[in-house]
Tab-separated table of C-alpha atoms in Angstrom:
chain	number	residue	atom	x	y	z
A	1	MET	CA	0.000	0.000	0.000
A	2	LEU	CA	1.371	3.384	-1.034
A	3	SER	CA	1.180	6.521	1.057
A	4	TYR	CA	-1.575	9.057	0.526
A	5	LYS	CA	-1.962	12.823	0.640
A	6	ASN	CA	-4.572	14.573	2.740
A	7	SER	CA	-6.618	15.148	-0.405
A	8	ASP	CA	-6.617	11.417	-1.260
A	9	PRO	CA	-9.030	8.784	0.047
A	10	VAL	CA	-7.892	7.700	3.504
A	11	PRO	CA	-7.337	3.962	4.019
A	12	PRO	CA	-8.843	2.602	7.269
A	13	ILE	CA	-5.541	2.068	9.109
A	14	MET	CA	-6.230	0.747	12.634
A	15	GLN	CA	-9.966	1.233	12.157
A	16	GLY	CA	-12.490	-1.296	13.415
A	17	SER	CA	-12.800	-3.395	16.531
A	18	PRO	CA	-10.521	-5.144	15.937
A	19	PRO	CA	-8.939	-3.709	12.770
A	20	PRO	CA	-8.541	-6.265	9.992
A	21	SER	CA	-5.056	-7.765	9.882
A	22	GLU	CA	-4.080	-5.987	6.681
A	23	MET	CA	-4.847	-2.596	8.299
A	24	ARG	CA	-2.937	-3.171	11.526
A	25	VAL	CA	0.340	-1.282	11.815
A	26	PRO	CA	3.254	-3.756	11.544
A	27	LEU	CA	5.702	-3.158	14.378
A	28	ILE	CA	8.726	-3.652	12.133
A	29	ASP	CA	7.511	-0.861	9.824
A	30	TRP	CA	5.421	1.375	12.087
A	31	ASP	CA	7.511	4.434	11.223
A	32	ARG	CA	7.418	3.814	7.465
A	33	ALA	CA	4.857	4.913	4.895
A	34	PRO	CA	1.925	4.577	4.735
A	35	TRP	CA	1.708	3.485	8.371
A	36	ASN	CA	3.426	6.622	9.654
A	37	ARG	CA	0.425	8.706	8.603
A	38	TRP	CA	-1.371	7.077	11.559
A	39	SER	CA	1.456	6.009	13.845
A	40	PHE	CA	3.202	9.363	14.292
A	41	GLN	CA	0.146	10.537	16.251
A	42	HIS	CA	-0.170	7.247	18.181
A	43	VAL	CA	3.373	6.344	19.209
A	44	SER	CA	2.357	5.497	22.786
A	45	GLU	CA	0.046	2.795	21.446
A	46	LEU	CA	2.947	1.052	19.714
A	47	VAL	CA	6.081	1.327	21.872
A	48	PRO	CA	6.763	2.115	25.558
A	49	THR	CA	6.806	5.819	26.414
A	50	ALA	CA	7.265	8.072	29.431
A	51	ARG	CA	5.525	11.395	30.039
A	52	ILE	CA	7.173	14.795	29.862
A	53	ARG	CA	4.804	16.590	32.192
A	54	ARG	CA	3.600	20.140	31.753
A	55	GLY	CA	3.064	22.487	34.682
A	56	ASN	CA	-0.077	24.165	35.971
A	57	ALA	CA	0.320	27.523	34.214
A	58	VAL	CA	-0.114	27.835	30.439
A	59	THR	CA	1.604	30.533	28.402
A	60	PRO	CA	-1.131	31.913	26.134
A	61	LEU	CA	-0.811	31.934	22.369
A	62	PRO	CA	-3.238	33.966	20.260
A	63	ALA	CA	-5.631	32.297	17.867
A	64	ALA	CA	-4.735	32.415	14.204
A	65	SER	CA	-5.604	35.756	12.604
A	66	GLY	CA	-6.355	34.107	9.289
A	67	SER	CA	-5.071	31.479	6.895
A	68	LEU	CA	-2.194	31.445	4.430
A	69	ASP	CA	-3.793	28.816	2.185
A	70	ALA	CA	-4.442	31.295	-0.652
A	71	LEU	CA	-0.951	32.839	-0.626
A	72	ALA	CA	0.414	32.394	-4.156
A	73	TYR	CA	4.115	32.304	-4.970
A	74	ARG	CA	6.604	30.727	-7.332
A	75	GLY	CA	7.861	27.374	-6.082
A	76	PRO	CA	11.372	25.908	-6.364
A	77	ASP	CA	10.457	24.428	-9.750
A	78	GLY	CA	9.589	27.886	-11.107
A	79	GLN	CA	5.856	27.156	-11.272
A	80	MET	CA	3.168	29.111	-9.451
A	81	THR	CA	1.703	27.348	-6.455
A	82	SER	CA	0.000	28.200	-3.165
A	83	PHE	CA	0.613	27.688	0.511
A	84	GLY	CA	-2.444	25.430	0.745
A	85	ARG	CA	-1.239	23.260	-2.106
A	86	MET	CA	2.185	22.985	-0.466
A	87	LEU	CA	0.517	21.686	2.707
A	88	ASP	CA	-1.159	18.914	0.729
A	89	ASP	CA	1.822	18.115	-1.483
A	90	THR	CA	4.138	17.762	1.525
A	91	TYR	CA	1.944	15.404	3.582
A	92	THR	CA	1.325	17.941	6.339
A	93	ASP	CA	-0.255	16.884	9.625
A	94	ALA	CA	-0.127	20.301	11.297
A	95	MET	CA	1.330	23.730	10.530
A	96	LEU	CA	1.725	26.970	12.468
A	97	VAL	CA	3.328	30.212	11.293
A	98	TRP	CA	4.047	33.113	13.661
A	99	LYS	CA	5.330	36.523	12.661
A	100	ASP	CA	5.640	39.759	14.588
A	101	GLY	CA	3.240	38.856	17.366
A	102	ARG	CA	0.571	37.176	15.206
A	103	VAL	CA	-0.289	33.608	14.342
A	104	LEU	CA	-0.670	33.955	10.592
A	105	HIS	CA	-1.668	30.337	10.075
A	106	GLU	CA	-2.617	27.331	12.158
A	107	SER	CA	-4.060	24.232	10.548
A	108	TYR	CA	-4.509	20.538	11.296
A	109	HIS	CA	-4.756	17.687	8.839
A	110	ASN	CA	-4.834	13.887	8.659
A	111	GLY	CA	-6.912	13.568	11.832
A	112	MET	CA	-4.629	15.710	13.977
A	113	GLY	CA	-5.985	18.369	16.362
A	114	PRO	CA	-4.686	20.980	18.821
A	115	GLN	CA	-4.391	18.441	21.646
A	116	SER	CA	-2.764	15.739	19.535
A	117	VAL	CA	0.901	14.939	20.036
A	118	HIS	CA	3.046	14.063	17.029
A	119	LEU	CA	6.412	12.331	16.793
A	120	LEU	CA	9.168	14.935	16.381
A	121	GLN	CA	11.857	12.535	15.211
A	122	SER	CA	15.180	14.435	15.250
A	123	VAL	CA	13.623	17.722	16.329
A	124	SER	CA	13.991	15.885	19.660
A	125	LYS	CA	17.728	16.565	19.383
A	126	SER	CA	17.159	20.310	19.571
A	127	VAL	CA	14.782	19.936	22.529
A	128	THR	CA	17.492	17.922	24.288
A	129	SER	CA	20.073	20.599	23.433
A	130	ALA	CA	17.924	23.376	24.894
A	131	THR	CA	17.652	21.378	28.119
A	132	ALA	CA	21.423	20.850	28.094
A	133	GLY	CA	21.841	24.608	27.690
A	134	CYS	CA	20.099	25.066	31.032
A	135	LEU	CA	22.494	22.613	32.696
A	136	ILE	CA	25.448	24.395	31.113
A	137	GLY	CA	24.089	27.702	32.389
A	138	GLN	CA	24.018	26.237	35.904
A	139	GLY	CA	27.595	24.982	35.622
A	140	LEU	CA	26.599	21.307	35.729
A	141	LEU	CA	28.043	20.698	32.262
A	142	ASP	CA	30.965	22.354	30.473
A	143	PRO	CA	31.143	22.100	26.655
A	144	LYS	CA	34.945	22.307	26.799
A	145	ALA	CA	35.264	19.357	29.174
A	146	PRO	CA	36.102	15.863	27.910
A	147	ILE	CA	33.015	13.708	27.640
A	148	THR	CA	34.783	11.147	29.835
A	149	GLN	CA	34.600	13.639	32.700
A	150	TYR	CA	30.876	12.881	32.816
A	151	LEU	CA	30.860	9.346	31.414
A	152	PRO	CA	34.176	7.728	32.429
A	153	GLU	CA	33.154	4.455	30.774
A	154	LEU	CA	33.675	6.113	27.386
A	155	LYS	CA	37.465	6.046	27.823
A	156	ASP	CA	37.340	2.597	26.213
A	157	THR	CA	35.235	3.786	23.242
A	158	ALA	CA	35.804	5.903	20.141
A	159	TRP	CA	34.660	8.965	22.116
A	160	SER	CA	37.851	8.888	24.189
A	161	GLY	CA	39.482	12.305	23.806
A	162	ALA	CA	36.316	14.031	22.552
A	163	THR	CA	34.843	17.032	24.330
A	164	LEU	CA	31.193	17.604	25.126
A	165	GLN	CA	31.216	20.278	22.384
A	166	HIS	CA	32.336	17.687	19.844
A	167	VAL	CA	29.298	15.631	20.836
A	168	LEU	CA	26.988	18.659	20.645
A	169	ASP	CA	28.246	19.562	17.154
A	170	MET	CA	28.498	15.959	15.890
A	171	THR	CA	32.207	16.407	15.217
A	172	SER	CA	33.529	13.504	17.262
A	173	GLY	CA	35.394	10.903	15.210
A	174	THR	CA	33.211	7.973	16.262
A	175	ARG	CA	32.177	5.686	13.417
A	176	TYR	CA	28.404	5.199	13.222
A	177	SER	CA	26.438	4.507	10.036
A	178	GLU	CA	23.200	6.481	9.702
A	179	ASP	CA	21.787	4.491	6.771
A	180	TYR	CA	18.051	4.209	7.341
A	181	GLU	CA	17.477	1.691	4.568
A	182	VAL	CA	20.033	-0.891	5.777
A	183	PRO	CA	18.434	-3.018	8.523
A	184	ASP	CA	21.723	-3.953	10.210
A	185	SER	CA	23.358	-0.505	9.983
A	186	ASP	CA	24.229	1.219	13.239
A	187	VAL	CA	21.024	3.252	13.116
A	188	GLY	CA	19.131	0.032	12.425
A	189	LYS	CA	20.637	-1.368	15.623
A	190	THR	CA	19.518	1.830	17.371
A	191	ASP	CA	15.934	1.020	16.348
A	192	TYR	CA	16.338	-2.309	18.123
A	193	ALA	CA	18.267	-1.024	21.154
A	194	SER	CA	15.842	1.852	21.719
A	195	GLY	CA	12.833	-0.465	21.793
A	196	TRP	CA	11.404	0.915	18.554
A	197	LYS	CA	11.646	-2.276	16.521
A	198	PRO	CA	12.012	-6.034	16.800
A	199	ALA	CA	15.027	-7.593	15.108
A	200	PRO	CA	14.622	-7.605	11.309
A	201	GLU	CA	13.564	-10.924	9.852
A	202	GLY	CA	16.450	-13.061	8.669
A	203	ILE	CA	19.123	-11.170	10.650
A	204	ASP	CA	20.911	-12.690	13.623
A	205	ALA	CA	20.611	-10.025	16.327
A	206	SER	CA	21.891	-12.178	19.179
A	207	ASP	CA	24.879	-9.877	19.697
A	208	TRP	CA	22.989	-6.614	19.160
A	209	PRO	CA	22.767	-4.093	22.043
A	210	ASN	CA	19.681	-4.419	24.236
A	211	CYS	CA	19.566	-0.746	25.227
A	212	MET	CA	21.082	2.524	24.056
A	213	TRP	CA	23.836	2.535	26.675
A	214	GLU	CA	25.031	-0.868	25.467
A	215	GLN	CA	25.232	0.475	21.919
A	216	ILE	CA	27.143	3.581	23.042
A	217	ILE	CA	29.808	1.685	24.968
A	218	GLY	CA	30.110	-0.824	22.119
A	219	LEU	CA	31.229	1.796	19.550
A	220	LYS	CA	35.005	1.553	19.711
A	221	THR	CA	36.136	2.512	16.213
A	222	ALA	CA	36.958	6.057	15.070
A	223	ASP	CA	37.057	7.135	11.431
A	224	ALA	CA	38.237	10.742	11.938
A	225	GLU	CA	40.045	12.985	14.379
A	226	HIS	CA	37.754	14.667	16.893
A	227	GLY	CA	36.729	18.119	15.713
A	228	GLN	CA	37.963	17.684	12.135
A	229	ARG	CA	34.683	17.028	10.386
A	230	PHE	CA	30.911	17.143	10.817
A	231	HIS	CA	29.123	13.847	10.290
A	232	TYR	CA	25.476	13.485	11.233
A	233	ARG	CA	25.080	10.627	13.716
A	234	SER	CA	21.985	10.373	15.892
A	235	ILE	CA	23.729	8.538	18.696
A	236	GLU	CA	25.751	11.657	19.567
A	237	THR	CA	22.571	13.093	21.082
A	238	ASP	CA	22.146	10.003	23.229
A	239	VAL	CA	25.688	10.400	24.536
A	240	LEU	CA	24.791	13.986	25.467
A	241	ALA	CA	21.602	12.861	27.204
A	242	HIS	CA	23.393	10.186	29.217
A	243	ALA	CA	25.824	12.868	30.429
A	244	MET	CA	22.842	15.046	31.384
A	245	GLU	CA	21.304	12.198	33.360
A	246	ARG	CA	24.599	11.358	35.045
A	247	VAL	CA	25.278	14.876	36.388
A	248	THR	CA	21.714	15.428	37.623
A	249	GLY	CA	20.667	11.967	38.763
A	250	GLN	CA	17.406	12.452	36.861
A	251	ARG	CA	15.941	10.833	33.768
A	252	LEU	CA	15.645	12.822	30.549
A	253	PRO	CA	11.818	13.177	30.622
A	254	GLN	CA	12.033	14.725	34.093
A	255	LEU	CA	14.798	17.081	32.961
A	256	ILE	CA	12.866	18.274	29.918
A	257	SER	CA	9.757	18.735	32.058
A	258	HIS	CA	11.599	20.717	34.748
A	259	TYR	CA	13.731	22.903	32.487
A	260	LEU	CA	11.491	23.353	29.429
A	261	TRP	CA	7.927	22.078	29.492
A	262	GLN	CA	6.917	23.640	32.798
A	263	PRO	CA	8.765	26.988	32.389
A	264	MET	CA	7.492	27.348	28.811
A	265	GLY	CA	3.926	26.949	30.026
A	266	CYS	CA	3.119	24.097	27.660
A	267	GLU	CA	-0.530	23.104	27.212
A	268	GLU	CA	-0.030	19.366	26.761
A	269	ASP	CA	2.155	16.678	28.255
A	270	ALA	CA	4.700	15.429	25.758
A	271	THR	CA	5.946	11.837	25.603
A	272	ILE	CA	9.271	10.156	24.893
A	273	THR	CA	9.928	6.558	23.885
A	274	ILE	CA	11.974	4.531	26.376
A	275	ASP	CA	14.301	1.584	25.946
A	276	ARG	CA	14.592	-1.580	28.041
A	277	ALA	CA	16.716	0.295	30.597
A	278	GLY	CA	14.150	3.096	30.960
A	279	TYR	CA	16.219	5.599	28.959
A	280	GLY	CA	14.269	8.187	26.926
A	281	LEU	CA	15.441	8.352	23.311
A	282	ALA	CA	16.960	11.838	23.015
A	283	CYS	CA	17.803	11.528	19.333
A	284	GLY	CA	14.254	11.116	18.071
A	285	GLY	CA	11.698	9.819	20.567
A	286	ILE	CA	9.742	12.899	21.666
A	287	SER	CA	6.115	13.518	20.669
A	288	ALA	CA	4.562	16.944	21.295
A	289	SER	CA	1.683	19.148	20.197
A	290	LEU	CA	1.906	21.772	17.467
A	291	ARG	CA	1.276	24.737	19.774
A	292	ASP	CA	3.800	23.570	22.347
A	293	MET	CA	6.434	23.315	19.626
A	294	ALA	CA	5.436	26.847	18.604
A	295	ARG	CA	6.177	27.896	22.190
A	296	PHE	CA	9.563	26.214	21.853
A	297	GLY	CA	10.270	28.138	18.654
A	298	LEU	CA	9.131	31.437	20.156
A	299	MET	CA	11.347	30.869	23.167
A	300	LEU	CA	14.322	30.442	20.831
A	301	LEU	CA	13.292	33.508	18.806
A	302	ASN	CA	13.260	35.575	22.006
A	303	ASN	CA	16.757	34.497	23.077
A	304	GLY	CA	15.496	31.879	25.503
A	305	LYS	CA	12.708	33.941	27.037
A	306	LEU	CA	8.982	33.186	26.905
A	307	GLY	CA	6.562	35.470	28.660
A	308	ASP	CA	8.372	36.753	31.732
A	309	ARG	CA	10.506	33.594	32.156
A	310	GLN	CA	14.085	33.202	30.988
A	311	VAL	CA	13.713	29.514	30.142
A	312	VAL	CA	17.032	28.823	28.389
A	313	PRO	CA	20.103	31.018	28.983
A	314	GLU	CA	20.452	33.775	26.405
A	315	ALA	CA	24.120	32.865	25.998
A	316	TRP	CA	23.130	29.347	24.845
A	317	CYS	CA	20.695	30.714	22.267
A	318	GLN	CA	23.363	33.077	20.955
A	319	ASP	CA	25.867	30.232	20.755
A	320	ILE	CA	23.384	28.213	18.689
A	321	ARG	CA	22.998	31.127	16.285
A	322	HIS	CA	26.578	32.342	16.067
A	323	GLY	CA	28.934	29.753	17.624
A	324	ASN	CA	32.023	29.688	15.441
A	325	HIS	CA	33.156	26.081	15.788
A	326	GLY	CA	30.222	24.287	14.174
A	327	LEU	CA	31.027	22.606	10.851
A	328	TYR	CA	29.073	21.298	7.858
A	329	ASP	CA	29.625	18.715	5.187
A	330	ALA	CA	30.185	19.737	1.573
A	331	GLU	CA	26.540	19.300	0.563
A	332	SER	CA	25.299	21.520	3.398
A	333	TYR	CA	27.894	24.218	2.689
A	334	ARG	CA	26.747	24.243	-0.931
A	335	ASP	CA	23.179	25.037	0.092
A	336	TRP	CA	23.956	27.215	3.134
A	337	PRO	CA	27.513	28.579	2.737
A	338	ASN	CA	27.225	30.708	5.895
A	339	GLY	CA	25.698	27.925	7.979
A	340	ALA	CA	26.833	25.313	10.462
A	341	TYR	CA	25.588	22.452	12.586
A	342	ARG	CA	25.799	23.854	16.102
A	343	ASN	CA	24.565	22.435	19.393
A	344	GLN	CA	22.129	20.015	17.685
A	345	PHE	CA	20.609	22.745	15.476
A	346	TRP	CA	20.919	23.356	11.727
A	347	VAL	CA	22.085	26.941	11.197
A	348	GLU	CA	21.095	28.426	7.840
A	349	ASP	CA	23.065	31.644	8.234
A	350	SER	CA	25.175	32.336	11.306
A	351	ARG	CA	25.382	36.046	10.429
A	352	LEU	CA	21.597	36.399	10.682
A	353	GLY	CA	21.093	33.715	13.335
A	354	ARG	CA	18.540	31.808	11.237
A	355	HIS	CA	18.304	28.210	12.425
A	356	PHE	CA	16.196	25.097	12.053
A	357	CYS	CA	15.287	21.910	13.861
A	358	PHE	CA	14.784	19.079	11.373
A	359	GLY	CA	13.470	15.540	11.707
A	360	VAL	CA	13.046	12.807	9.128
A	361	PHE	CA	9.706	12.421	7.376
A	362	GLY	CA	9.213	16.198	7.379
A	363	GLN	CA	9.404	17.550	10.933
A	364	MET	CA	10.608	21.156	11.104
A	365	VAL	CA	10.899	24.184	13.351
A	366	MET	CA	12.170	27.369	11.691
A	367	VAL	CA	13.450	30.322	13.742
A	368	ALA	CA	14.298	33.492	11.806
A	369	PRO	CA	15.386	36.330	14.119
A	370	ASP	CA	16.031	38.621	11.141
A	371	THR	CA	12.373	38.549	10.061
A	372	GLY	CA	10.644	37.682	13.342
A	373	LEU	CA	9.216	34.443	11.948
A	374	VAL	CA	8.704	31.099	13.652
A	375	ALA	CA	7.187	28.141	11.838
A	376	VAL	CA	6.423	24.598	12.934
A	377	LYS	CA	5.555	21.859	10.461
A	378	LEU	CA	4.670	18.285	11.440
A	379	SER	CA	4.475	15.853	8.555
A	380	THR	CA	4.488	12.227	7.450
A	381	TRP	CA	6.403	12.076	4.189
A	382	PRO	CA	6.572	8.768	2.309
A	383	ASP	CA	10.391	8.736	2.627
A	384	PHE	CA	12.865	9.479	5.417
A	385	VAL	CA	14.504	12.294	3.469
A	386	ASP	CA	13.067	14.178	0.494
A	387	ASN	CA	14.932	17.287	-0.598
A	388	ALA	CA	12.133	18.345	-2.947
A	389	LEU	CA	9.519	18.299	-0.174
A	390	SER	CA	11.869	20.099	2.212
A	391	SER	CA	12.622	22.770	-0.387
A	392	ALA	CA	8.910	23.197	-1.085
A	393	ALA	CA	8.159	23.884	2.585
A	394	ILE	CA	11.046	26.325	3.013
A	395	ALA	CA	10.118	28.136	-0.212
A	396	ALA	CA	6.598	28.616	1.139
A	397	LEU	CA	7.964	30.142	4.338
A	398	ASN	CA	10.300	32.392	2.371
A	399	ALA	CA	7.228	33.569	0.445
A	400	VAL	CA	5.498	34.366	3.746
A	401	GLU	CA	8.546	36.390	4.825
A	402	ALA	CA	8.416	38.334	1.565
A	403	GLU	CA	4.655	38.907	1.758
A	404	PHE	CA	4.803	40.168	5.334
A	405	ALA	CA	8.157	41.934	5.145
A	406	ARG	CA	8.799	44.538	7.824
């Protein structure tokens, strides 16, 4: 069964009591199309999760002042299109656009609503980073310190000699293959270790790690000098999160709740998937609502402040935007020559401070201090990565910036 757009007939995935066997989400492929169109809003029904609890006070967000559906602009292919068509073409589940104190657009699709939570995939990395920024601000973590200062067990791994900043910027030399289509790649083993997936059929997983910590301490080969190159590897975020847990004595969901979700005044509890050792998957396991992710983006736009609370230290937000040690690979420099990967964020232009949170299958938070725009897009693309769909979404937001220029 192929995936389907919001404008297409919707197959009855997980409908009925019980659903027919052919419409039940297969655990081995729950995050793949077309199943992800249902599963990304129902993660807690498929794998173990823990709550990231909100507080009692809610930071208000205004209602949308209108809709951007009719906004016409020229797309990346040179053809005229509209914001509404982009939402359909890019398998959107929810979208919010904020600019200069107004919600210009807020819409829900594919059965999602304001109270629904949606899997963030690797946007979770940026949420983890913001929480780490709070610990750094309190002096509990030091980016310049060796990672073994916090996790001494890593002296016998490929992270030996790396600093916490190398981990934050994904510039450690640790070898880890992030090939989503190879079942026994390192990221495939992460699916198993994190509790996301059973072992793939036909593969002997008897020596695979049973939790994320086992996978971390089992990575003993380096393929570069620390700090010499950027290479995107999800497990770096899990090393960071284990250091955060070690210095605080608290689990990641409690840390995110205490340092972000409660101070931001979130409306909904978030969730995070947990492995067999009770560890919350920092690299991609968080699910949250659209409006709470808008609060996250607004907090970043305002240099860590939301309402009258300084949630994340301003210095950490400035380091995300302008830190001068983040690197990129050749492909990223081609698209964003003034950018960097810094502190688990994708920086479009470090001169302007424009930065993104990205997650596979179309998750995105855009923060543009130069134009006062924040956008959140939650999606369920058919494929892990699709440059055409990503470009289409960013082009639409660039058109909004042009239409509502200061």
